[in-house]
Amino acid sequence: MEKEIRSSKTEFINDNNTVIGYALKFDQESNDLRGITEILDKNCIDDNIIKNSDVLCTYNHDENRILARSKNGLGTLKLTLDRTGLMYQFEIPDSPTGAELKENLKRGDLNQSSFAFTFADGGYKLERRGDKI
């Protein structure tokens, strides 16, 4: 199955070394996705999925530029589900990628967070709302 990528504006909290943000938010309309508006249901992810996944936090989806990792719910990337969505937290690594991230956060050049995923079989549905599907 092809990997899907979504992004949304988020507020980063940065105390110079810690980054906290939302990878995804529930029950909010996405930006236009080529004529489709997507809404993530709160049941699209749960603690069991997190505890059985290997999640990389990368810079621009480049798996050679890893910032943090959660493997089976443990590691340098903390993932937490709440009413808003999937929150992430990590310490900026002392690496060239970490330095680039830190500088771009400090300058205010970053204002989005994105996530990549694949759909489970039957994991999505389309419904028509007014003139839209």
Steps between C-alpha positions, in 0.01 A plus 500: 500500500625847415618727781277800566637829637296770674602828661330754718593820672606442856644694786841380605598542861875530513701565814818491291532122520151348524251499216134424566231503236215306343572253224129481429179649634163330520167627365644791303466549126824469308622735234365422153645166388435524126126546545464293818479625857624254758394473864692267731275309736619457859498124441757517219781433749517358850759413765520144368606623156767720658629212716530278192659752263842631411451875455774725368499876550693627199583831342294541181414128489865418428578175684868591487425805721357344817416729790340243734344154502228309684534125469217305660409809702853554636791717395595862446162591344213522749156451342187584698135479398260758641166651398669725245707237321842338500751716685872445464796614707873460456830655599679656204803280429853637495546433129508701176129427445421603856695825459310577178166432670592714800601793280184479287283488813684796653456705182132405473550345156322177599127512567381157387527145610420211273458126525516210259283189519335220309134405525406169657262292290162668537666780697328786324163593359379764259173677554329774305434826681316751288687533171809323639582133542 
